[in-house]
Coordinates of C-alpha atoms in Angstrom, one line a residue:
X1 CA 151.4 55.9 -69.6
X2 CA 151.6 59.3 -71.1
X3 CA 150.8 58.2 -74.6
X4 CA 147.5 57.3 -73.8
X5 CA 146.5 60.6 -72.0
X6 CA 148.0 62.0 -75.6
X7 CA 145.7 59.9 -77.3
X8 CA 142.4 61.3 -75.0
X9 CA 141.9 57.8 -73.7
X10 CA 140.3 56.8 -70.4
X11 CA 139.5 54.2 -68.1
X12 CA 136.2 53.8 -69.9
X13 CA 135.9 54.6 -72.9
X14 CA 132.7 54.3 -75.3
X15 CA 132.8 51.5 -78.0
X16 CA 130.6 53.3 -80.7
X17 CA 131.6 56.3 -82.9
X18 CA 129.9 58.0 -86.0
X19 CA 132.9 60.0 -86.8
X20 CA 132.2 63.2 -85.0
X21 CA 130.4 61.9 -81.8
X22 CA 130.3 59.1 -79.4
X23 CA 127.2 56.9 -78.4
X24 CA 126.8 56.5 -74.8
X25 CA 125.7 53.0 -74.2
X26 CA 127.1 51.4 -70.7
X27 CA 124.6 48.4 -70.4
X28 CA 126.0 45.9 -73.2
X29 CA 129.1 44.7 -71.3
X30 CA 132.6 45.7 -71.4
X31 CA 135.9 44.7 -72.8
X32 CA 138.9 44.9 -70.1
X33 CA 142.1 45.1 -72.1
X34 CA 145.6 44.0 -70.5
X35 CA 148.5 44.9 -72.1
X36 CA 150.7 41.1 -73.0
X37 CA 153.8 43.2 -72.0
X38 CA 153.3 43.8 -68.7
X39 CA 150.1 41.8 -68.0
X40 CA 148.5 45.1 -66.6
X41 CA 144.9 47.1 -67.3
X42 CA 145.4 49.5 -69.4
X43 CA 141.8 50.2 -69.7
X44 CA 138.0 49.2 -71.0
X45 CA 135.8 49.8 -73.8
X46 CA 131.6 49.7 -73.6
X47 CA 130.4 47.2 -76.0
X48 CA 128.4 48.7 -78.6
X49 CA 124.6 47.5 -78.8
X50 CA 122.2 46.3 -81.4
X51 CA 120.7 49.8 -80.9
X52 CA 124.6 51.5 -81.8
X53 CA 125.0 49.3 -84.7
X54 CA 121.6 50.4 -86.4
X55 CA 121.9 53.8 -86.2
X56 CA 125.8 53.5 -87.1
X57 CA 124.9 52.1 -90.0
X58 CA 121.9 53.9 -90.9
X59 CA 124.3 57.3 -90.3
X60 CA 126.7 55.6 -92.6
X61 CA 124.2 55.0 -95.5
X62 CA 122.7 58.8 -95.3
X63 CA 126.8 59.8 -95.2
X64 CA 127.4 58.0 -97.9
X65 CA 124.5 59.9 -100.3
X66 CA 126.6 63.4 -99.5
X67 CA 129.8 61.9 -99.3
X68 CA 129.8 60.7 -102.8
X69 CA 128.7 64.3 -104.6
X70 CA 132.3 65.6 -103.1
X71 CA 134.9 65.9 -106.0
X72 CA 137.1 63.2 -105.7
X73 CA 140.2 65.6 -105.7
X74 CA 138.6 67.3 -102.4
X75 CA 137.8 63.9 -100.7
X76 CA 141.7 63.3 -101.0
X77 CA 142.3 66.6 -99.3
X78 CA 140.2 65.1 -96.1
X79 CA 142.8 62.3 -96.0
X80 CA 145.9 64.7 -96.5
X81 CA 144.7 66.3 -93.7
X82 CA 144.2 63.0 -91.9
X83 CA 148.1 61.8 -92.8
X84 CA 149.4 65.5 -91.2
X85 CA 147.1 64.6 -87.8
X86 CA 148.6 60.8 -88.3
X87 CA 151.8 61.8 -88.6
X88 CA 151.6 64.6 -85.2
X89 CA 150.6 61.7 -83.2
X90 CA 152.9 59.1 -84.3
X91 CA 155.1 58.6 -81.6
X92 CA 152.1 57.8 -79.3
X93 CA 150.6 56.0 -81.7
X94 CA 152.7 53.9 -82.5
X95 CA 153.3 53.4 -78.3
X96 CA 150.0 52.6 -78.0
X97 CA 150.5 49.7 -80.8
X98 CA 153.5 48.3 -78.9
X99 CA 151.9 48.7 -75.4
X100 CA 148.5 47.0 -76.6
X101 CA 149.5 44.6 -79.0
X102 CA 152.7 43.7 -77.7
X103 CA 155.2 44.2 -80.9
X104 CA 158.6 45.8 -81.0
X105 CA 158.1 50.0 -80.6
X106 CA 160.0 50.4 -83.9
X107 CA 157.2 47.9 -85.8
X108 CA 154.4 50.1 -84.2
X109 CA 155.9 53.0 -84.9
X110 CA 156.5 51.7 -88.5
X111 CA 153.1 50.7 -88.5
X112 CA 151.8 54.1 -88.0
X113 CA 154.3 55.0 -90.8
X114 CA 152.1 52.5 -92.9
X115 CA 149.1 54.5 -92.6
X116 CA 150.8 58.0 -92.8
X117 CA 151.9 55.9 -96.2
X118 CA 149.1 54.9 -97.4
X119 CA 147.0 58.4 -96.8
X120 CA 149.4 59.8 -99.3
X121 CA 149.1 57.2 -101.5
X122 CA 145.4 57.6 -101.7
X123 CA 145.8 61.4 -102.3
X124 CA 147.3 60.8 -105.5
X125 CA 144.7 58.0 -106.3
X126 CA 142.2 60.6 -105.9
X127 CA 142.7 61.9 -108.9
X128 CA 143.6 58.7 -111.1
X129 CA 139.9 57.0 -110.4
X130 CA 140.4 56.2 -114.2
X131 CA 138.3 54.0 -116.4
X132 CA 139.1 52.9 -120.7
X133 CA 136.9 54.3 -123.5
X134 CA 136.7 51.2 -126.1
X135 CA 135.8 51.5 -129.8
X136 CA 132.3 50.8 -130.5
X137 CA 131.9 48.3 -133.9
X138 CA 128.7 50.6 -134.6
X139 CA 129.2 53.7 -136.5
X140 CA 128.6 57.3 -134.5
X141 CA 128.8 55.2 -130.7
X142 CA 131.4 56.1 -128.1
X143 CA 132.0 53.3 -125.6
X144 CA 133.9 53.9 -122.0
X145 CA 134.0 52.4 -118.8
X146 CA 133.5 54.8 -115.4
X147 CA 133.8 53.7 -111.7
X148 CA 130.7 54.3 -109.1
X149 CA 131.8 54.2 -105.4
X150 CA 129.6 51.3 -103.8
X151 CA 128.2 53.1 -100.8
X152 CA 128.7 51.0 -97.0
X153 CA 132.1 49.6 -96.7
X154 CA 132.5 47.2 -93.2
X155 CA 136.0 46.7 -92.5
X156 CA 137.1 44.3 -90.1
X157 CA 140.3 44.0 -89.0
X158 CA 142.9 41.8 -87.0
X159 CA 144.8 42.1 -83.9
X160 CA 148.5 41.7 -85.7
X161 CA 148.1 45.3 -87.4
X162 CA 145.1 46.9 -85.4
X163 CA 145.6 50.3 -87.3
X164 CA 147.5 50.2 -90.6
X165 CA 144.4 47.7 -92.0
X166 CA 142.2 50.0 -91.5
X167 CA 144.1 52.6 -92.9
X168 CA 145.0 50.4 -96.1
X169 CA 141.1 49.9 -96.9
X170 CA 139.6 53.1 -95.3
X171 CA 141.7 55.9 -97.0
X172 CA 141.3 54.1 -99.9
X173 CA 137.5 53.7 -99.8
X174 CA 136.8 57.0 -99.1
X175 CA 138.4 58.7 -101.7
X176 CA 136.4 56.3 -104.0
X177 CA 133.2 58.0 -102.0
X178 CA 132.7 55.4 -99.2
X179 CA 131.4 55.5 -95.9
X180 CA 133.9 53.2 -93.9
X181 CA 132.5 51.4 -90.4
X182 CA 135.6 49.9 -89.2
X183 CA 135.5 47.0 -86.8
X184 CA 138.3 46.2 -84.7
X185 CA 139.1 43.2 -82.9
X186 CA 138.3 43.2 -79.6
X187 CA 141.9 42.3 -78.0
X188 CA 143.1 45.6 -79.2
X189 CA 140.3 48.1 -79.4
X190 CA 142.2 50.8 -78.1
X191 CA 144.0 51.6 -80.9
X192 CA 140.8 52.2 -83.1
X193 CA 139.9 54.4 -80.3
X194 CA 142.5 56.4 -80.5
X195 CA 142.6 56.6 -84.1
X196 CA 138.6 57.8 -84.0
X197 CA 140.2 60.9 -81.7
X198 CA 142.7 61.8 -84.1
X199 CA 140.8 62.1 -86.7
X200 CA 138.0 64.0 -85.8
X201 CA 139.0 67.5 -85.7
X202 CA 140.0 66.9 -89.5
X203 CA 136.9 65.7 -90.0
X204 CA 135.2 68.3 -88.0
X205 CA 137.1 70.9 -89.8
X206 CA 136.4 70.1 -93.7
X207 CA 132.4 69.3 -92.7
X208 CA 132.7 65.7 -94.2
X209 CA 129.3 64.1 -93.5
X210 CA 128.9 62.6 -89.9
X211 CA 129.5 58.7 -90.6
X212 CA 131.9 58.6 -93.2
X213 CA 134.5 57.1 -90.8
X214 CA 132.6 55.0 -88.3
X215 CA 133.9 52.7 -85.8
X216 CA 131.8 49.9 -83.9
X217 CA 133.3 47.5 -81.1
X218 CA 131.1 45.0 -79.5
X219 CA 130.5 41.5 -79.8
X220 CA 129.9 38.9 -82.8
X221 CA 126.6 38.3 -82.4
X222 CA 125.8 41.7 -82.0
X223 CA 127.9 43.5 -84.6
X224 CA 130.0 41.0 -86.6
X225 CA 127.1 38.3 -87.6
X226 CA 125.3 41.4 -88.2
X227 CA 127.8 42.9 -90.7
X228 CA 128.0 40.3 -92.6
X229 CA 124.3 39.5 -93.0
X230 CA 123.8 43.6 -93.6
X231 CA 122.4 44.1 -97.4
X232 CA 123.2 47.7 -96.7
X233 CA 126.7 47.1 -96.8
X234 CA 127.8 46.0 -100.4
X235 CA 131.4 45.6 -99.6
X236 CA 132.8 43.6 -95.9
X237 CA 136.3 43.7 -95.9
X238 CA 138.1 41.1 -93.5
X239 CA 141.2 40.3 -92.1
X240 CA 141.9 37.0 -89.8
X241 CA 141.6 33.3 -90.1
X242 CA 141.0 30.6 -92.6
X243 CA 138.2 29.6 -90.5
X244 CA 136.5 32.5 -90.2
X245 CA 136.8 34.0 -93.4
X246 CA 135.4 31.0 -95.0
X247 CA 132.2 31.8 -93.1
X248 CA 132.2 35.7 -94.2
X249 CA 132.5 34.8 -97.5
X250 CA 129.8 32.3 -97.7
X251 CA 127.5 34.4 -96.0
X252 CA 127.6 37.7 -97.6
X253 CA 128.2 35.6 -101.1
X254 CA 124.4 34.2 -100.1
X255 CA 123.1 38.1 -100.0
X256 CA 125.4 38.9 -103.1
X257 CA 127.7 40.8 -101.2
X258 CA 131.3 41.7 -102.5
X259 CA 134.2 40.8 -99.8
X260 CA 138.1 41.2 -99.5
X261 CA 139.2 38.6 -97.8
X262 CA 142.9 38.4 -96.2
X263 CA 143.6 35.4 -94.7
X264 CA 145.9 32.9 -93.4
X265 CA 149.3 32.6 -94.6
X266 CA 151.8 29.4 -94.3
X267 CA 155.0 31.3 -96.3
X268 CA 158.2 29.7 -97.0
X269 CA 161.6 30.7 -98.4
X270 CA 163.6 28.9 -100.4
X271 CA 167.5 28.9 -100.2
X272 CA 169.3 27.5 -102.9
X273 CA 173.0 26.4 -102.9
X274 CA 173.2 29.6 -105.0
X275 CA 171.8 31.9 -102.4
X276 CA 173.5 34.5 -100.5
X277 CA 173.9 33.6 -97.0
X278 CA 174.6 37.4 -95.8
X279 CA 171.8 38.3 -97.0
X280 CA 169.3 35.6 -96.4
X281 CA 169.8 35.1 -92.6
X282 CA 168.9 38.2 -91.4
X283 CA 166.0 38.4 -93.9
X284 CA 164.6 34.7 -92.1
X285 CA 165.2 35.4 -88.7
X286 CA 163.1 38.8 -89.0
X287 CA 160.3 37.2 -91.0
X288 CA 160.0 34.4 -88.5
X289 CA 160.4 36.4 -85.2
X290 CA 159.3 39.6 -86.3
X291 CA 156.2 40.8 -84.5
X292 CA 156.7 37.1 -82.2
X293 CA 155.3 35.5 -85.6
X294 CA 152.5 37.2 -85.6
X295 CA 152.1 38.4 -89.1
X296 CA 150.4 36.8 -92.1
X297 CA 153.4 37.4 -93.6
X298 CA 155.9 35.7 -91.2
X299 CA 158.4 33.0 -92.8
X300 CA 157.0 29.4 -91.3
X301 CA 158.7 27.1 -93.9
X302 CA 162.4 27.6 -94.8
X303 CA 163.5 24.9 -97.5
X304 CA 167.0 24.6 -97.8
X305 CA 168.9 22.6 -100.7
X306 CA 170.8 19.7 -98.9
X307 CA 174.4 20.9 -99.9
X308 CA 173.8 24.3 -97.7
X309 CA 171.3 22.6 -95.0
X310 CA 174.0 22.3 -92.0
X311 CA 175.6 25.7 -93.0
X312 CA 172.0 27.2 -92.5
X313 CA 170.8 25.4 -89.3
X314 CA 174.5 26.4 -87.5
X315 CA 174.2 29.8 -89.3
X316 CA 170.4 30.3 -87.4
X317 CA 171.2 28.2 -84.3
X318 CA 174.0 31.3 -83.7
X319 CA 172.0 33.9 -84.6
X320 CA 168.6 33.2 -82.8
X321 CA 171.6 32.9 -79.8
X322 CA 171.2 36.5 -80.3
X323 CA 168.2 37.4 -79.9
X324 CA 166.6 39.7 -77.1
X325 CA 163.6 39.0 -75.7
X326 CA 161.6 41.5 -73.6
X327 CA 159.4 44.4 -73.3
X328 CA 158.8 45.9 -76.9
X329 CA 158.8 49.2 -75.6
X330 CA 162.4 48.7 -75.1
X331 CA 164.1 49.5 -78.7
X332 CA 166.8 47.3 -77.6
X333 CA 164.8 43.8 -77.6
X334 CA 164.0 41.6 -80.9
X335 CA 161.0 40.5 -79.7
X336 CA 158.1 41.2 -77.5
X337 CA 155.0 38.8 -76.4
X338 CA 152.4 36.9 -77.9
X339 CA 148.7 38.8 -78.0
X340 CA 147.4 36.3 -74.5
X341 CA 147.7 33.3 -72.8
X342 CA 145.6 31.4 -75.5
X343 CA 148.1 32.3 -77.8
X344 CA 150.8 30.9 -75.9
X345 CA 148.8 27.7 -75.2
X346 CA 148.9 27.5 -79.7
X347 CA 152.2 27.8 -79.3
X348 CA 153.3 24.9 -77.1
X349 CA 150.4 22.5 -78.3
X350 CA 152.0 23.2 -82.0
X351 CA 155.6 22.4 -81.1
X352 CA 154.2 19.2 -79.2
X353 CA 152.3 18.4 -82.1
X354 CA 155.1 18.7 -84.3
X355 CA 157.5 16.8 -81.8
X356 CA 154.9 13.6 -81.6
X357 CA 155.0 13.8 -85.4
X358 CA 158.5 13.1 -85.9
X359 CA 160.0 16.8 -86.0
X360 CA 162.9 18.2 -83.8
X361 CA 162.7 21.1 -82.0
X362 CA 166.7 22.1 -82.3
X363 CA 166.1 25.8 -80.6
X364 CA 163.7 28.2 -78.5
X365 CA 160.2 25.9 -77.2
X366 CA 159.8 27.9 -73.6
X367 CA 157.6 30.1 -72.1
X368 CA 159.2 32.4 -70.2
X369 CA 158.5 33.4 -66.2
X370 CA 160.0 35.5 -63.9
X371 CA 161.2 40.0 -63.7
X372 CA 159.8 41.0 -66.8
X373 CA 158.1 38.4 -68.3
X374 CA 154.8 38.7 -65.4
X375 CA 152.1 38.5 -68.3
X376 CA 152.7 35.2 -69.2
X377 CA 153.2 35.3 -73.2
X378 CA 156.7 35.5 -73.8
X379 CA 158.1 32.8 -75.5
X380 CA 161.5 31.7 -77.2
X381 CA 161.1 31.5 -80.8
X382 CA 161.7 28.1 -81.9
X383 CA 163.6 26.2 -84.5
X384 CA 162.0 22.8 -86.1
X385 CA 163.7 20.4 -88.6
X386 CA 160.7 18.7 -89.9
X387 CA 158.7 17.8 -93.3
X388 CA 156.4 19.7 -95.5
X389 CA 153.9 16.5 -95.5
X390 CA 153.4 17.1 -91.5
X391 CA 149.7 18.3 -90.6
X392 CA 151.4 21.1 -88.4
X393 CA 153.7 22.4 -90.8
X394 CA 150.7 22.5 -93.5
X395 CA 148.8 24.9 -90.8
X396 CA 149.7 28.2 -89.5
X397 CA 150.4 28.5 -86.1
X398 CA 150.2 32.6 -85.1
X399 CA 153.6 32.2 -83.2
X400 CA 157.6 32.4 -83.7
X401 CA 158.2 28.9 -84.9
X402 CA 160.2 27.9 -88.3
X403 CA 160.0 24.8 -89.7
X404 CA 163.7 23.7 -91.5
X405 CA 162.5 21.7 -95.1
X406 CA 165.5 19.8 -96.0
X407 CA 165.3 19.5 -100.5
X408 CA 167.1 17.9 -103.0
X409 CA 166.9 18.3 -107.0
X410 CA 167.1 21.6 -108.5
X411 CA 164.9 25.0 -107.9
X412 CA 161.5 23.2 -109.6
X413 CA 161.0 20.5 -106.7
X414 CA 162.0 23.1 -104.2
X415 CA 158.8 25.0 -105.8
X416 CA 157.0 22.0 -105.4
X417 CA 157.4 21.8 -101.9
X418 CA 156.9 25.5 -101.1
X419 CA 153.1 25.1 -103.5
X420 CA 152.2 22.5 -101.7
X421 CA 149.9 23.7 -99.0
X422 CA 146.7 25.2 -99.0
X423 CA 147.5 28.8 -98.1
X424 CA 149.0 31.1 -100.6
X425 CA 150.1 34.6 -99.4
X426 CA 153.7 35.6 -99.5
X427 CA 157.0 33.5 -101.0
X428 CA 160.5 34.1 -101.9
X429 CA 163.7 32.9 -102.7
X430 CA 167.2 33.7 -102.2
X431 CA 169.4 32.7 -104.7
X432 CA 172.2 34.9 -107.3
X433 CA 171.0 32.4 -110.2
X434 CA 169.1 34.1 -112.9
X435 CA 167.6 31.3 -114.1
X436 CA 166.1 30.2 -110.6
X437 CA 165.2 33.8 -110.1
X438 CA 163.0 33.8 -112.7
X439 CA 162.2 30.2 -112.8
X440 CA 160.3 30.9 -109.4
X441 CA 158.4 33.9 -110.8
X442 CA 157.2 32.4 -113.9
X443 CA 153.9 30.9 -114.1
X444 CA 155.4 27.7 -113.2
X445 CA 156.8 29.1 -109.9
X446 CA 155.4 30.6 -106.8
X447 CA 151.3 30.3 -106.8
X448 CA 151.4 33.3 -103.9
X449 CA 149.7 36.5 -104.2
X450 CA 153.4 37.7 -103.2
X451 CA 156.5 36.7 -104.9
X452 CA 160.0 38.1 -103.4
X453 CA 163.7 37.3 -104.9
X454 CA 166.6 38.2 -101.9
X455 CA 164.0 39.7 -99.9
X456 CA 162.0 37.8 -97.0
X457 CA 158.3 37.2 -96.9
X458 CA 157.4 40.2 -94.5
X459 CA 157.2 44.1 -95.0
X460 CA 154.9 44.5 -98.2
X461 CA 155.2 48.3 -99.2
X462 CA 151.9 50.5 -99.9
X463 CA 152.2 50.8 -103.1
X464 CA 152.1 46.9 -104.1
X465 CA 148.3 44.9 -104.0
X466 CA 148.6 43.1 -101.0
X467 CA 147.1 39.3 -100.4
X468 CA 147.1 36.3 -101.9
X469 CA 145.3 33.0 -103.4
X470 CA 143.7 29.6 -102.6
X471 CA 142.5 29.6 -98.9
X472 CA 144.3 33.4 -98.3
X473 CA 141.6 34.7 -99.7
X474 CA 142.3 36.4 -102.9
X475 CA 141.4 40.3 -102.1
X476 CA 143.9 42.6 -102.8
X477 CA 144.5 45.8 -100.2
X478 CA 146.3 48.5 -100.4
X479 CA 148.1 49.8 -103.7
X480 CA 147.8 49.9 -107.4
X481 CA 144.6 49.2 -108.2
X482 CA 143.0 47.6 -105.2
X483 CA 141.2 50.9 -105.4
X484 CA 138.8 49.4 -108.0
X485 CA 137.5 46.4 -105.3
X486 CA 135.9 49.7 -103.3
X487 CA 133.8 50.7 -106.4
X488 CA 131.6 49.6 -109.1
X489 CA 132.6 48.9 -112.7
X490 CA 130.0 50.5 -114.8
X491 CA 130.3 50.2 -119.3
X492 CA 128.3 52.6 -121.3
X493 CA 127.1 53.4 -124.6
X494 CA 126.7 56.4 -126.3
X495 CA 124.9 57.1 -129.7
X496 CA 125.8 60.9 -131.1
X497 CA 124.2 59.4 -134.4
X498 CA 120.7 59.8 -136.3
X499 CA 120.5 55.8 -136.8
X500 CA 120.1 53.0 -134.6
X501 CA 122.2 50.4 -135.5
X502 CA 122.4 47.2 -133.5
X503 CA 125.3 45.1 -132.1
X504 CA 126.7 42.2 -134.2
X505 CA 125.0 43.4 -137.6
X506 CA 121.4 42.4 -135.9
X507 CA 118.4 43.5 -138.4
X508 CA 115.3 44.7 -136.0
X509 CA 112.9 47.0 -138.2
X510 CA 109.8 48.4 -137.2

């Protein structure tokens, strides 16, 4: 593949990077990384020791002490630089996304976008790092409130978006005066390779301090348990499951640590009998096929009033008739494959699960075989008329399957139904009724971090704070003013007087 000569990959390539040079270590093991679209190498990456991960880190913490002295203005002018070098390599970029991860080439490319996005974004947030001056109840004071950057910032990301995460936090943190150690996930390490080789030159060029953007890939034990357990990292930022993000945050809560977590998500839309049909089939077939349901974002639940329910399972049964399944890097298909075989094993044991609990699977359910399909983890995305009380349709299965929620009342018990789960990322309705509009985004309505009316539950822009609440997590990434989670709030005092006096009238003569 020509993109990943572009990219200066290899067929080794070394799993540890301080920003500006690469550590050599060969005898930790290796991840061998097949491409789900064709089921073929594509290449490996040396584990990182325990060695790389000290001296990473340590490199990161004497970064940090320089880093932070930059004007915050000049520290946005590293990441302009690193959006222009983004936005040269984008086409193999955003390849290399498809190839590796196995979504469509227009959401990889789009994903690159993201992070071209989001480095502007944090240009112009340079110079807004604003804090509030308050009124001081003592005569001659001045009270304000300034932001501090934090110092280490770990940020662990998923396999779904293996480079616009990274971007999200890492642009963001640094112009707050961070040092950033990204770790990817091991099924698509790659990417954060690649990303490591675009960057350095603008790094290189504009003598930002070696360690400011990190990377380490290696194993849990080795790096991640480590990470978390770090006290020289005040801030882990982490992207995956329910499972495992309840055991980041209890253990770098135990050391004090601050942590973004972005978690599961189990979204719905709802569909009234006011709702617009044009518009909110095409909106729920990409947010439950889009990137083979692997987003956090993807629509899992659709609850449909009864009056419209037939219209809306013949109106999907037709279109998912339509869809084309097949290599990603082919801008012609829908969808491409699930990340491996394991995923694909989820898939069927969720749909079985679902059958055995009284739900019908009314579309899609195979794996597909044969000229094209080779790798194993294509599947048909599947339709499911089932309830919202069923164990699988409270869980989130990381594949293309939509469960069809049949509801009757008015928009309230619909709500009622979409709130009760234990994830709460991203929501919507469609509907042309004010009143249900606004019923859903009231403080009654949706209890999701994201909140869409005649818009699906995928493709959050930059400059919005992304995540959610309950067992999502509750971080917030990305735009307007995520930036403070990557610094620390700091209130002070100042006395331009010739008299001390004391808060809250207190008398204290000596």
């Amino acid at each position: 593949m020509k993109f990943l000569e572009q990219l200066g990959l290899k067929q080794q390539n070394a799993g540890a990077s301080s920003g500006l040079k690469w550590y050599d270590t060969t005898n930790a093991g290796e991840f061998h990384i097949a491409s789900p679209v064709t089921g073929e190498a594509i290449g490996s990456v040396y584990k990182a020791s325990a060695g790389d991960y000290d001296r990473i880190v340590d490199q990161a913490g004497a970064a940090f002490k320089e880093w932070r002295k930059v004007p915050a203005p000049l520290r946005g002018e590293v990441v302009r630089q690193i959006g222009m070098a983004l936005r040269e390599k984008k086409a193999a970029l955003g390849s290399l996304v498809s190839y590796e991860m196995g979504k469509s080439l227009q959401e990889g490319l789009g994903e690159v976008q993201e992070m071209i996005d989001i480095c502007d974004f944090a240009v112009g947030q340079s110079r807004q790092l604003y804090g509030l001056s308050m009124h001081s109840e003592r005569p001659n004071h001045r009270m304000y409130e300034q932001y501090h950057p934090l110092g280490v910032v770990s940020i662990i990301t998923a396999f779904n978006f293996p480079v616009a995460v990274w971007a999200w936090n890492a642009m963001i943190s640094a112009v707050c005066g961070n040092a950033n150690i990204w770790k990817p996930s091991p099924k698509v390490p790659l990417t954060a390779i690649a990303c490591q080789h675009i960057i350095k030159d603008v790094l290189k060029d504009n003598d930002v301090p070696e360690g400011v953007f990190s990377l380490i890939i290696g194993d849990n034990d080795v790096v991640g348990e480590r990470m978390l357990n770090d006290k020289r990292i005040p801030l882990v930022s982490f992207t995956g499951s329910i499972r495992v993000g309840r055991h980041v945050g209890e253990v770098v809560a135990r050391r004090f640590g601050k942590t973004i977590l972005e978690l599961g998500g189990n979204n719905a839309i709802i569909l009234t009998p006011n709702a617009d049909l044009k518009l909110a089939i095409p909106a729920v077939v990409f947010g439950a096929v889009g990137t083979a349901g692997q987003r956090c974002t993807t629509t899992r639940r659709l609850i449909v009033h009864e009056d419209i329910f037939d219209k809306v399972r013949e109106s999907l049964l037709n279109a998912y008739k339509t869809i084309r399944i097949g290599t990603p890097l082919d801008e012609d298909n829908h969808v491409g494959p699930l990340i491996d075989t394991h995923a694909v094993a989820q898939y069927k044991k969720a749909l079985e699960t679902a059958a055995e609990s009284g739900g019908e699977v009314i579309c899609g359910g195979e794996v597909l075989s044969g000229k094209g399909y080779e790798s194993g983890c294509y599947v048909t995305p599947a339709l499911v008329e089932a309830s919202n009380d069923m164990d699988i349709v409270q869980a989130e299965t990381f594949a293309p399957i939509l469960y069809l929620l049949k509801y009757r009342g008015d928009v309230e018990d619909a709500i009622d139904v979409q709130n009760a789960v234990a994830q709460g990322l991203s929501s919507a309705i469609f509907t042309t009724h004010i009143g249900e509009a606004e019923a859903f985004l009231s403080s009654q309505g949706s209890d999701c971090g994201i909140a869409n009316v005649n818009i699906g539950t995928s493709g959050a822009e930059i400059g919005g704070a992304f995540g959610g609440e309950k067992e999502t997590g509750g971080g917030r990434e990305s735009g307007s003013d995520a930036w403070k989670a990557y610094m620390r709030r700091q209130t002070n005092t100042i006395n331009y007087g010739k008299d001390l006096p004391l808060a809250q009238g207190i008398k204290f003569d000596i």
